[in-house]
Amino acid sequence: MTEHVVLLHGLWMPGLAMHWLAGRLQHAGYTTEIFSYASVGEGPDQAVPRLIETIGDRETHLVAHSLGGLIALQALCDAPDLPVRRVVCLGAPLTGSGAAAGMLRWPVSTMLLGRSVDLLRSGLPCWQGRAEVGVIAGRVPHGLGAFFGHFAGDHDGTVAVEETQLEGVTDHVVVDASHSGLLFSAQAADRTVAFLRSGRFGL
């Protein structure tokens, strides 16, 4: 039976942003579905229940970029019996976004981050769900996030590698890509396929 993957985009992005990666997964033998949500106007409060409903009782994997990774794991926390086997998070600030926290110093940022601000700022305390979670971080520092986040270590221009290192995940890897570049990185795509197949990033 062909395995199914639901893909989630990040903040300020349309579902179309996941199209290239979805194509790579299809080439690897998976069926794919892109879950679109209004990251600013809708936020996690509405996106998480809709994602839970979308998954239903169908066995699936999740592949999520940035904020999408937080929404994916929040859905699994809220509905721990969902039949999700593996999750790959790309550039997701799972322990909280320093860039988002830094943006809050500017009054306009409340409108820019919208209903996603609380989840982006706080992240998750740890991962204790039954799904295997793999995290891919980028280390090419191209992006405006560093202006707000003031990262001390490696980062992808928006999210620090340290912010992707959530306690309890199964595997973690760093690749040469910027935050948006993770969606078009052959290395990140290959690592994603490897994790979906084996639960580890080793190729």
Short mmCIF file of C-alpha atoms in Angstrom, two decimals:
data_model
loop_
_atom_site.label_atom_id
_atom_site.label_comp_id
_atom_site.label_asym_id
_atom_site.label_seq_id
_atom_site.Cartn_x
_atom_site.Cartn_y
_atom_site.Cartn_z
CA MET A 1 0.00 0.00 0.00
CA THR A 2 1.32 3.46 -0.92
CA GLU A 3 2.10 5.58 2.14
CA HIS A 4 0.46 8.99 2.43
CA VAL A 5 2.11 12.28 3.45
CA VAL A 6 0.39 15.49 4.50
CA LEU A 7 2.54 18.61 4.06
CA LEU A 8 2.17 21.85 6.04
CA HIS A 9 3.64 25.22 5.08
CA GLY A 10 4.98 27.90 7.40
CA LEU A 11 4.17 31.45 8.38
CA TRP A 12 3.19 33.90 5.60
CA MET A 13 3.35 31.14 2.99
CA PRO A 14 0.70 29.58 0.74
CA GLY A 15 0.24 25.85 0.33
CA LEU A 16 1.93 26.19 -3.09
CA ALA A 17 5.23 26.66 -1.27
CA MET A 18 5.22 22.91 -0.51
CA HIS A 19 4.67 21.90 -4.15
CA TRP A 20 8.33 21.16 -5.03
CA LEU A 21 8.88 19.03 -1.94
CA ALA A 22 5.58 17.24 -2.53
CA GLY A 23 6.82 16.36 -6.02
CA ARG A 24 10.02 14.88 -4.59
CA LEU A 25 8.00 12.76 -2.20
CA GLN A 26 5.73 11.59 -5.01
CA HIS A 27 8.81 10.60 -7.01
CA ALA A 28 9.93 8.56 -3.98
CA GLY A 29 6.63 6.65 -4.06
CA TYR A 30 4.41 8.54 -1.61
CA THR A 31 1.00 10.05 -2.18
CA THR A 32 0.84 13.63 -0.96
CA GLU A 33 -1.67 16.18 0.23
CA ILE A 34 -0.92 19.82 1.03
CA PHE A 35 -2.71 21.21 4.08
CA SER A 36 -3.23 24.95 3.66
CA TYR A 37 -4.19 27.30 6.47
CA ALA A 38 -4.21 31.05 7.11
CA SER A 39 -1.16 31.34 9.34
CA VAL A 40 -1.93 34.90 10.47
CA GLY A 41 -5.73 35.16 10.39
CA GLU A 42 -6.55 31.57 11.31
CA GLY A 43 -3.62 30.51 13.47
CA PRO A 44 -3.23 27.29 15.45
CA ASP A 45 -6.59 27.59 17.21
CA GLN A 46 -8.38 26.84 13.95
CA ALA A 47 -5.63 25.10 11.98
CA VAL A 48 -4.96 22.37 14.56
CA PRO A 49 -8.57 21.07 14.72
CA ARG A 50 -8.80 21.17 10.93
CA LEU A 51 -5.57 19.20 10.62
CA ILE A 52 -6.86 16.61 13.08
CA GLU A 53 -10.02 16.28 10.99
CA THR A 54 -7.99 16.04 7.77
CA ILE A 55 -5.91 13.16 9.12
CA GLY A 56 -8.90 11.35 10.59
CA ASP A 57 -8.33 7.60 10.82
CA ARG A 58 -6.02 7.42 7.80
CA GLU A 59 -2.46 6.29 8.49
CA THR A 60 -0.14 9.05 7.37
CA HIS A 61 3.12 10.89 7.80
CA LEU A 62 3.49 14.64 8.27
CA VAL A 63 6.15 16.88 6.69
CA ALA A 64 6.03 20.45 7.95
CA HIS A 65 8.01 23.63 7.46
CA SER A 66 8.60 26.27 10.16
CA LEU A 67 5.33 27.16 11.95
CA GLY A 68 3.78 24.12 10.28
CA GLY A 69 5.99 21.90 12.43
CA LEU A 70 4.60 23.45 15.59
CA ILE A 71 1.04 23.02 14.32
CA ALA A 72 1.71 19.40 13.36
CA LEU A 73 3.08 18.48 16.80
CA GLN A 74 0.38 20.47 18.60
CA ALA A 75 -2.24 18.47 16.71
CA LEU A 76 -0.61 15.23 17.86
CA CYS A 77 -0.52 16.51 21.44
CA ASP A 78 -4.21 17.41 21.29
CA ALA A 79 -5.19 14.14 19.59
CA PRO A 80 -2.56 11.56 20.66
CA ASP A 81 -4.41 8.66 19.03
CA LEU A 82 -4.06 10.04 15.49
CA PRO A 83 -2.53 7.35 13.22
CA VAL A 84 0.56 9.40 12.38
CA ARG A 85 3.69 7.29 12.18
CA ARG A 86 6.46 9.78 11.41
CA VAL A 87 6.85 13.55 11.30
CA VAL A 88 9.59 15.58 9.62
CA CYS A 89 9.93 19.21 10.72
CA LEU A 90 12.02 21.52 8.53
CA GLY A 91 13.32 24.70 10.12
CA ALA A 92 10.65 24.59 12.81
CA PRO A 93 11.31 26.67 15.96
CA LEU A 94 10.04 23.88 18.18
CA THR A 95 11.41 25.41 21.39
CA GLY A 96 10.17 28.91 20.50
CA SER A 97 11.19 31.54 17.98
CA GLY A 98 13.65 34.20 19.07
CA ALA A 99 12.89 36.13 15.89
CA ALA A 100 9.18 36.18 16.73
CA ALA A 101 9.90 37.25 20.31
CA GLY A 102 12.19 39.99 19.01
CA MET A 103 9.57 41.22 16.56
CA LEU A 104 7.17 41.84 19.43
CA ARG A 105 9.21 44.91 20.32
CA TRP A 106 7.62 46.50 17.24
CA PRO A 107 3.90 47.37 17.48
CA VAL A 108 3.15 46.23 13.91
CA SER A 109 4.43 42.72 14.68
CA THR A 110 1.20 41.77 16.45
CA MET A 111 -0.59 42.15 13.13
CA LEU A 112 2.17 40.38 11.19
CA LEU A 113 2.25 37.33 13.47
CA GLY A 114 -1.49 37.32 14.09
CA ARG A 115 -3.05 34.38 15.89
CA SER A 116 0.17 32.34 15.63
CA VAL A 117 2.16 34.61 17.94
CA ASP A 118 1.74 32.61 21.17
CA LEU A 119 2.75 29.24 19.71
CA LEU A 120 5.70 30.78 17.85
CA ARG A 121 6.94 32.57 20.95
CA SER A 122 6.57 29.69 23.41
CA GLY A 123 7.15 26.58 21.31
CA LEU A 124 6.67 23.18 22.91
CA PRO A 125 8.18 21.95 26.21
CA CYS A 126 9.23 18.55 24.83
CA TRP A 127 8.01 15.71 22.63
CA GLN A 128 6.41 12.71 24.31
CA GLY A 129 4.04 11.48 21.61
CA ARG A 130 4.19 8.09 19.95
CA ALA A 131 5.03 9.38 16.46
CA GLU A 132 8.71 9.39 15.51
CA VAL A 133 9.81 12.99 14.92
CA GLY A 134 12.81 14.03 12.87
CA VAL A 135 14.02 17.62 12.60
CA ILE A 136 16.00 19.17 9.76
CA ALA A 137 17.65 22.53 10.52
CA GLY A 138 19.38 24.89 8.11
CA ARG A 139 22.65 26.76 8.62
CA VAL A 140 22.80 29.19 5.69
CA PRO A 141 22.10 32.55 7.40
CA HIS A 142 20.08 34.28 4.68
CA GLY A 143 16.99 36.04 6.00
CA LEU A 144 15.72 38.95 8.06
CA GLY A 145 15.04 36.88 11.17
CA ALA A 146 18.56 37.44 12.51
CA PHE A 147 17.78 41.17 12.70
CA PHE A 148 15.09 40.40 15.28
CA GLY A 149 16.48 37.25 16.88
CA HIS A 150 20.18 38.13 17.37
CA PHE A 151 21.28 34.49 17.10
CA ALA A 152 24.55 33.48 18.77
CA GLY A 153 25.04 30.17 16.95
CA ASP A 154 24.23 28.65 13.58
CA HIS A 155 20.92 29.67 12.02
CA ASP A 156 19.04 29.63 8.72
CA GLY A 157 18.33 33.35 8.62
CA THR A 158 15.06 32.97 10.51
CA VAL A 159 15.39 30.10 12.99
CA ALA A 160 18.43 29.17 15.09
CA VAL A 161 19.59 25.56 14.99
CA GLU A 162 19.30 25.57 18.78
CA GLU A 163 15.59 26.46 18.49
CA THR A 164 14.96 23.27 16.50
CA GLN A 165 16.48 20.95 19.11
CA LEU A 166 13.41 19.78 21.00
CA GLU A 167 13.88 17.21 23.74
CA GLY A 168 12.38 13.84 22.85
CA VAL A 169 12.66 13.92 19.06
CA THR A 170 14.00 10.81 17.35
CA ASP A 171 16.67 12.35 15.12
CA HIS A 172 18.08 15.75 14.19
CA VAL A 173 20.25 16.86 11.27
CA VAL A 174 21.64 20.16 9.98
CA VAL A 175 21.93 20.86 6.24
CA ASP A 176 23.31 23.69 4.12
CA ALA A 177 20.14 25.64 3.40
CA SER A 178 18.42 28.86 4.41
CA HIS A 179 14.99 28.90 6.01
CA SER A 180 13.03 29.15 2.77
CA GLY A 181 15.73 27.20 0.96
CA LEU A 182 14.89 24.11 3.02
CA LEU A 183 11.79 23.76 0.81
CA PHE A 184 13.93 23.50 -2.34
CA SER A 185 16.98 21.70 -1.02
CA ALA A 186 17.72 18.31 -2.60
CA GLN A 187 19.66 17.38 0.53
CA ALA A 188 16.72 18.21 2.78
CA ALA A 189 14.34 16.30 0.50
CA ASP A 190 16.60 13.23 0.49
CA ARG A 191 16.88 13.35 4.27
CA THR A 192 13.11 13.66 4.55
CA VAL A 193 12.59 10.54 2.44
CA ALA A 194 15.20 8.67 4.47
CA PHE A 195 13.43 9.49 7.73
CA LEU A 196 9.98 8.58 6.40
CA ARG A 197 11.34 5.21 5.32
CA SER A 198 13.47 4.29 8.32
CA GLY A 199 12.91 6.72 11.19
CA ARG A 200 16.48 7.98 10.84
CA PHE A 201 18.16 10.57 8.64
CA GLY A 202 21.11 8.40 7.66
CA LEU A 203 21.12 7.76 3.90
#
